[in-house]
Amino acid sequence: ETTFVPHRVVHSGEGLLTGYFEPLLQASRVPTPVFKTPIYRRPSDLINLVDEAQRGAVGSQFTHMRKTATGTEPFATRADIDKGALKGQGLELLYLADPVDVFFLQVQGSGRMQLPDGTTIRITYDGKNGHPYSSIGRYLIDKGIIDAARMSLDALAGWLKADQARAQPILWHNKSYVFFRELAGEEAKAPHGVHNIPLTPGRSLAIDPGHHDLGVPIYVSADLPHVSKTGAFNRLMIAQDVGSAIKGPERGDIFFGSGPDAAKLAGVTKHPGKFYVLLPRP
């Protein structure tokens, strides 16, 4: 109260809250008969056209491109990369067993990887190919393949994993592709948001930087029956992350933490919510 003034966010629409999490996946540093879908490091010829914090605020524009001897050009799409556009460049960071898991890892932006020897490492977002993000969940709804009332993270994953040949062209509908790096030392103690900000479960919020500054405290009020016994979710959060699908003045993505419990909460969170942004007093 001494330092900030709360401001209710008022606009023509209704606020929307979703959730994200840090998955825990089995992985290998080398390809095997089981682990054969690669996760790639950031290519050396990839350049940023906008600050990473602004990548969700530029609409359909390219956020990254490939630097060439004569200028820049669009980077390879998801389909191009899956078909081998990056093979032979030594960019493979890890290998997963399922391409659908790679896709969802890219959507979440970070993950913990359990290796065959039992050790666990943490990887995080390190740039993208620059193509605009397209929601494959929305695509399946619009095509009448999955009913909107049934759509959830589990429903989408189940549909994709049920038939890999059927799933592949659907995954390619989203041309966006994310690259990763491995965290070490102090960095590896927590998952990271944009600009390597450590995330706190239930307190870190991904926002649209076209409307709010990173670091701003935001009081979030919503009815989330799956999160609390009373259903009431009234909590001071901090804008610490961004996302390509997080667009609008009252659009937030709640970071729920790591592992399967966090995944369950994130997968069913799609509820109206209200923002009260705390702005510093002059």
PDB file of N, CA and C in Angstrom, residues 22-62:
ATOM      1  N   GLU A  22       6.340 -27.625 -15.692  1.00  0.00           N
ATOM      2  CA  GLU A  22       7.617 -28.186 -16.136  1.00  0.00           C
ATOM      3  C   GLU A  22       7.479 -29.711 -16.167  1.00  0.00           C
ATOM      4  N   PRO A  23       7.464 -30.311 -17.356  1.00  0.00           N
ATOM      5  CA  PRO A  23       7.300 -31.762 -17.426  1.00  0.00           C
ATOM      6  C   PRO A  23       8.560 -32.508 -16.988  1.00  0.00           C
ATOM      7  N   LEU A  24       8.373 -33.732 -16.530  1.00  0.00           N
ATOM      8  CA  LEU A  24       9.472 -34.653 -16.227  1.00  0.00           C
ATOM      9  C   LEU A  24       9.397 -35.775 -17.246  1.00  0.00           C
ATOM     10  N   LEU A  25      10.463 -35.928 -18.057  1.00  0.00           N
ATOM     11  CA  LEU A  25      10.454 -36.874 -19.169  1.00  0.00           C
ATOM     12  C   LEU A  25      11.700 -37.743 -19.155  1.00  0.00           C
ATOM     13  N   GLN A  26      11.573 -38.936 -19.700  1.00  0.00           N
ATOM     14  CA  GLN A  26      12.714 -39.821 -19.891  1.00  0.00           C
ATOM     15  C   GLN A  26      13.447 -39.396 -21.161  1.00  0.00           C
ATOM     16  N   ALA A  27      14.778 -39.378 -21.089  1.00  0.00           N
ATOM     17  CA  ALA A  27      15.561 -38.925 -22.239  1.00  0.00           C
ATOM     18  C   ALA A  27      16.914 -39.614 -22.262  1.00  0.00           C
ATOM     19  N   SER A  28      17.604 -39.469 -23.387  1.00  0.00           N
ATOM     20  CA  SER A  28      18.944 -40.038 -23.554  1.00  0.00           C
ATOM     21  C   SER A  28      19.825 -39.018 -24.264  1.00  0.00           C
ATOM     22  N   ARG A  29      21.119 -39.041 -23.934  1.00  0.00           N
ATOM     23  CA  ARG A  29      22.061 -38.135 -24.611  1.00  0.00           C
ATOM     24  C   ARG A  29      22.461 -38.654 -25.995  1.00  0.00           C
ATOM     25  N   VAL A  30      22.195 -39.920 -26.242  1.00  0.00           N
ATOM     26  CA  VAL A  30      22.534 -40.516 -27.535  1.00  0.00           C
ATOM     27  C   VAL A  30      21.293 -41.202 -28.090  1.00  0.00           C
ATOM     28  N   PRO A  31      21.192 -41.306 -29.410  1.00  0.00           N
ATOM     29  CA  PRO A  31      20.027 -41.993 -29.978  1.00  0.00           C
ATOM     30  C   PRO A  31      20.070 -43.488 -29.693  1.00  0.00           C
ATOM     31  N   THR A  32      18.915 -44.055 -29.430  1.00  0.00           N
ATOM     32  CA  THR A  32      18.775 -45.497 -29.193  1.00  0.00           C
ATOM     33  C   THR A  32      17.520 -45.958 -29.933  1.00  0.00           C
ATOM     34  N   PRO A  33      17.275 -47.270 -29.981  1.00  0.00           N
ATOM     35  CA  PRO A  33      16.034 -47.744 -30.614  1.00  0.00           C
ATOM     36  C   PRO A  33      14.776 -47.169 -29.959  1.00  0.00           C
ATOM     37  N   VAL A  34      14.868 -46.795 -28.672  1.00  0.00           N
ATOM     38  CA  VAL A  34      13.717 -46.210 -27.966  1.00  0.00           C
ATOM     39  C   VAL A  34      13.730 -44.692 -28.076  1.00  0.00           C
ATOM     40  N   PHE A  35      14.876 -44.100 -27.776  1.00  0.00           N
ATOM     41  CA  PHE A  35      14.990 -42.633 -27.776  1.00  0.00           C
ATOM     42  C   PHE A  35      15.577 -42.169 -29.113  1.00  0.00           C
ATOM     43  N   LYS A  36      14.725 -41.736 -30.007  1.00  0.00           N
ATOM     44  CA  LYS A  36      15.210 -41.390 -31.344  1.00  0.00           C
ATOM     45  C   LYS A  36      14.680 -40.055 -31.885  1.00  0.00           C
ATOM     46  N   THR A  37      13.873 -39.338 -31.095  1.00  0.00           N
ATOM     47  CA  THR A  37      13.392 -38.028 -31.526  1.00  0.00           C
ATOM     48  C   THR A  37      14.235 -36.941 -30.870  1.00  0.00           C
ATOM     49  N   PRO A  38      14.981 -36.152 -31.643  1.00  0.00           N
ATOM     50  CA  PRO A  38      15.925 -35.203 -31.034  1.00  0.00           C
ATOM     51  C   PRO A  38      15.269 -33.935 -30.503  1.00  0.00           C
ATOM     52  N   ILE A  39      15.933 -33.370 -29.479  1.00  0.00           N
ATOM     53  CA  ILE A  39      15.707 -31.995 -29.037  1.00  0.00           C
ATOM     54  C   ILE A  39      16.956 -31.237 -29.465  1.00  0.00           C
ATOM     55  N   TYR A  40      16.788 -30.081 -30.093  1.00  0.00           N
ATOM     56  CA  TYR A  40      17.937 -29.387 -30.664  1.00  0.00           C
ATOM     57  C   TYR A  40      18.388 -28.182 -29.836  1.00  0.00           C
ATOM     58  N   ARG A  41      19.707 -27.962 -29.853  1.00  0.00           N
ATOM     59  CA  ARG A  41      20.289 -26.723 -29.349  1.00  0.00           C
ATOM     60  C   ARG A  41      19.976 -25.584 -30.321  1.00  0.00           C
ATOM     61  N   ARG A  42      20.202 -24.378 -29.862  1.00  0.00           N
ATOM     62  CA  ARG A  42      20.014 -23.205 -30.720  1.00  0.00           C
ATOM     63  C   ARG A  42      21.074 -23.182 -31.824  1.00  0.00           C
ATOM     64  N   PRO A  43      20.667 -23.083 -33.075  1.00  0.00           N
ATOM     65  CA  PRO A  43      21.635 -22.998 -34.182  1.00  0.00           C
ATOM     66  C   PRO A  43      22.410 -21.674 -34.135  1.00  0.00           C
ATOM     67  N   SER A  44      23.646 -21.695 -34.587  1.00  0.00           N
ATOM     68  CA  SER A  44      24.496 -20.500 -34.519  1.00  0.00           C
ATOM     69  C   SER A  44      24.049 -19.413 -35.486  1.00  0.00           C
ATOM     70  N   ASP A  45      23.308 -19.770 -36.541  1.00  0.00           N
ATOM     71  CA  ASP A  45      22.867 -18.770 -37.508  1.00  0.00           C
ATOM     72  C   ASP A  45      21.476 -18.217 -37.215  1.00  0.00           C
ATOM     73  N   LEU A  46      20.921 -18.545 -36.043  1.00  0.00           N
ATOM     74  CA  LEU A  46      19.613 -18.029 -35.645  1.00  0.00           C
ATOM     75  C   LEU A  46      19.803 -16.666 -34.980  1.00  0.00           C
ATOM     76  N   ILE A  47      19.064 -15.653 -35.430  1.00  0.00           N
ATOM     77  CA  ILE A  47      19.164 -14.325 -34.829  1.00  0.00           C
ATOM     78  C   ILE A  47      17.793 -13.855 -34.358  1.00  0.00           C
ATOM     79  N   ASN A  48      17.787 -13.044 -33.312  1.00  0.00           N
ATOM     80  CA  ASN A  48      16.556 -12.461 -32.781  1.00  0.00           C
ATOM     81  C   ASN A  48      16.206 -11.191 -33.548  1.00  0.00           C
ATOM     82  N   LEU A  49      14.956 -11.056 -33.936  1.00  0.00           N
ATOM     83  CA  LEU A  49      14.462  -9.812 -34.527  1.00  0.00           C
ATOM     84  C   LEU A  49      13.810  -8.925 -33.474  1.00  0.00           C
ATOM     85  N   VAL A  50      13.357  -9.542 -32.369  1.00  0.00           N
ATOM     86  CA  VAL A  50      12.778  -8.801 -31.249  1.00  0.00           C
ATOM     87  C   VAL A  50      13.354  -9.370 -29.961  1.00  0.00           C
ATOM     88  N   ASP A  51      13.271  -8.600 -28.891  1.00  0.00           N
ATOM     89  CA  ASP A  51      13.674  -9.100 -27.585  1.00  0.00           C
ATOM     90  C   ASP A  51      12.809 -10.309 -27.235  1.00  0.00           C
ATOM     91  N   GLU A  52      13.400 -11.299 -26.552  1.00  0.00           N
ATOM     92  CA  GLU A  52      12.652 -12.511 -26.200  1.00  0.00           C
ATOM     93  C   GLU A  52      11.389 -12.194 -25.401  1.00  0.00           C
ATOM     94  N   ALA A  53      11.434 -11.139 -24.596  1.00  0.00           N
ATOM     95  CA  ALA A  53      10.266 -10.781 -23.790  1.00  0.00           C
ATOM     96  C   ALA A  53       9.111 -10.283 -24.655  1.00  0.00           C
ATOM     97  N   GLN A  54       9.397  -9.881 -25.903  1.00  0.00           N
ATOM     98  CA  GLN A  54       8.364  -9.341 -26.775  1.00  0.00           C
ATOM     99  C   GLN A  54       7.875 -10.329 -27.822  1.00  0.00           C
ATOM    100  N   ARG A  55       8.339 -11.581 -27.729  1.00  0.00           N
ATOM    101  CA  ARG A  55       8.019 -12.511 -28.815  1.00  0.00           C
ATOM    102  C   ARG A  55       6.534 -12.837 -28.912  1.00  0.00           C
ATOM    103  N   GLY A  56       5.787 -12.667 -27.808  1.00  0.00           N
ATOM    104  CA  GLY A  56       4.356 -12.933 -27.861  1.00  0.00           C
ATOM    105  C   GLY A  56       3.529 -11.718 -28.229  1.00  0.00           C
ATOM    106  N   ALA A  57       4.191 -10.578 -28.435  1.00  0.00           N
ATOM    107  CA  ALA A  57       3.454  -9.334 -28.649  1.00  0.00           C
ATOM    108  C   ALA A  57       3.552  -8.815 -30.075  1.00  0.00           C
ATOM    109  N   VAL A  58       4.133  -9.599 -30.978  1.00  0.00           N
ATOM    110  CA  VAL A  58       4.355  -9.094 -32.341  1.00  0.00           C
ATOM    111  C   VAL A  58       3.388  -9.694 -33.358  1.00  0.00           C
ATOM    112  N   GLY A  59       2.389 -10.410 -32.886  1.00  0.00           N
ATOM    113  CA  GLY A  59       1.386 -10.951 -33.790  1.00  0.00           C
ATOM    114  C   GLY A  59       1.955 -11.992 -34.728  1.00  0.00           C
ATOM    115  N   SER A  60       1.683 -11.831 -36.034  1.00  0.00           N
ATOM    116  CA  SER A  60       2.102 -12.825 -37.022  1.00  0.00           C
ATOM    117  C   SER A  60       3.484 -12.541 -37.599  1.00  0.00           C
ATOM    118  N   GLN A  61       4.178 -11.549 -37.063  1.00  0.00           N
ATOM    119  CA  GLN A  61       5.514 -11.231 -37.564  1.00  0.00           C
ATOM    120  C   GLN A  61       6.523 -12.294 -37.136  1.00  0.00           C
ATOM    121  N   PHE A  62       7.620 -12.392 -37.878  1.00  0.00           N
ATOM    122  CA  PHE A  62       8.709 -13.271 -37.476  1.00  0.00           C
ATOM    123  C   PHE A  62       9.419 -12.692 -36.261  1.00  0.00           C
TER     124      PHE A  62
END
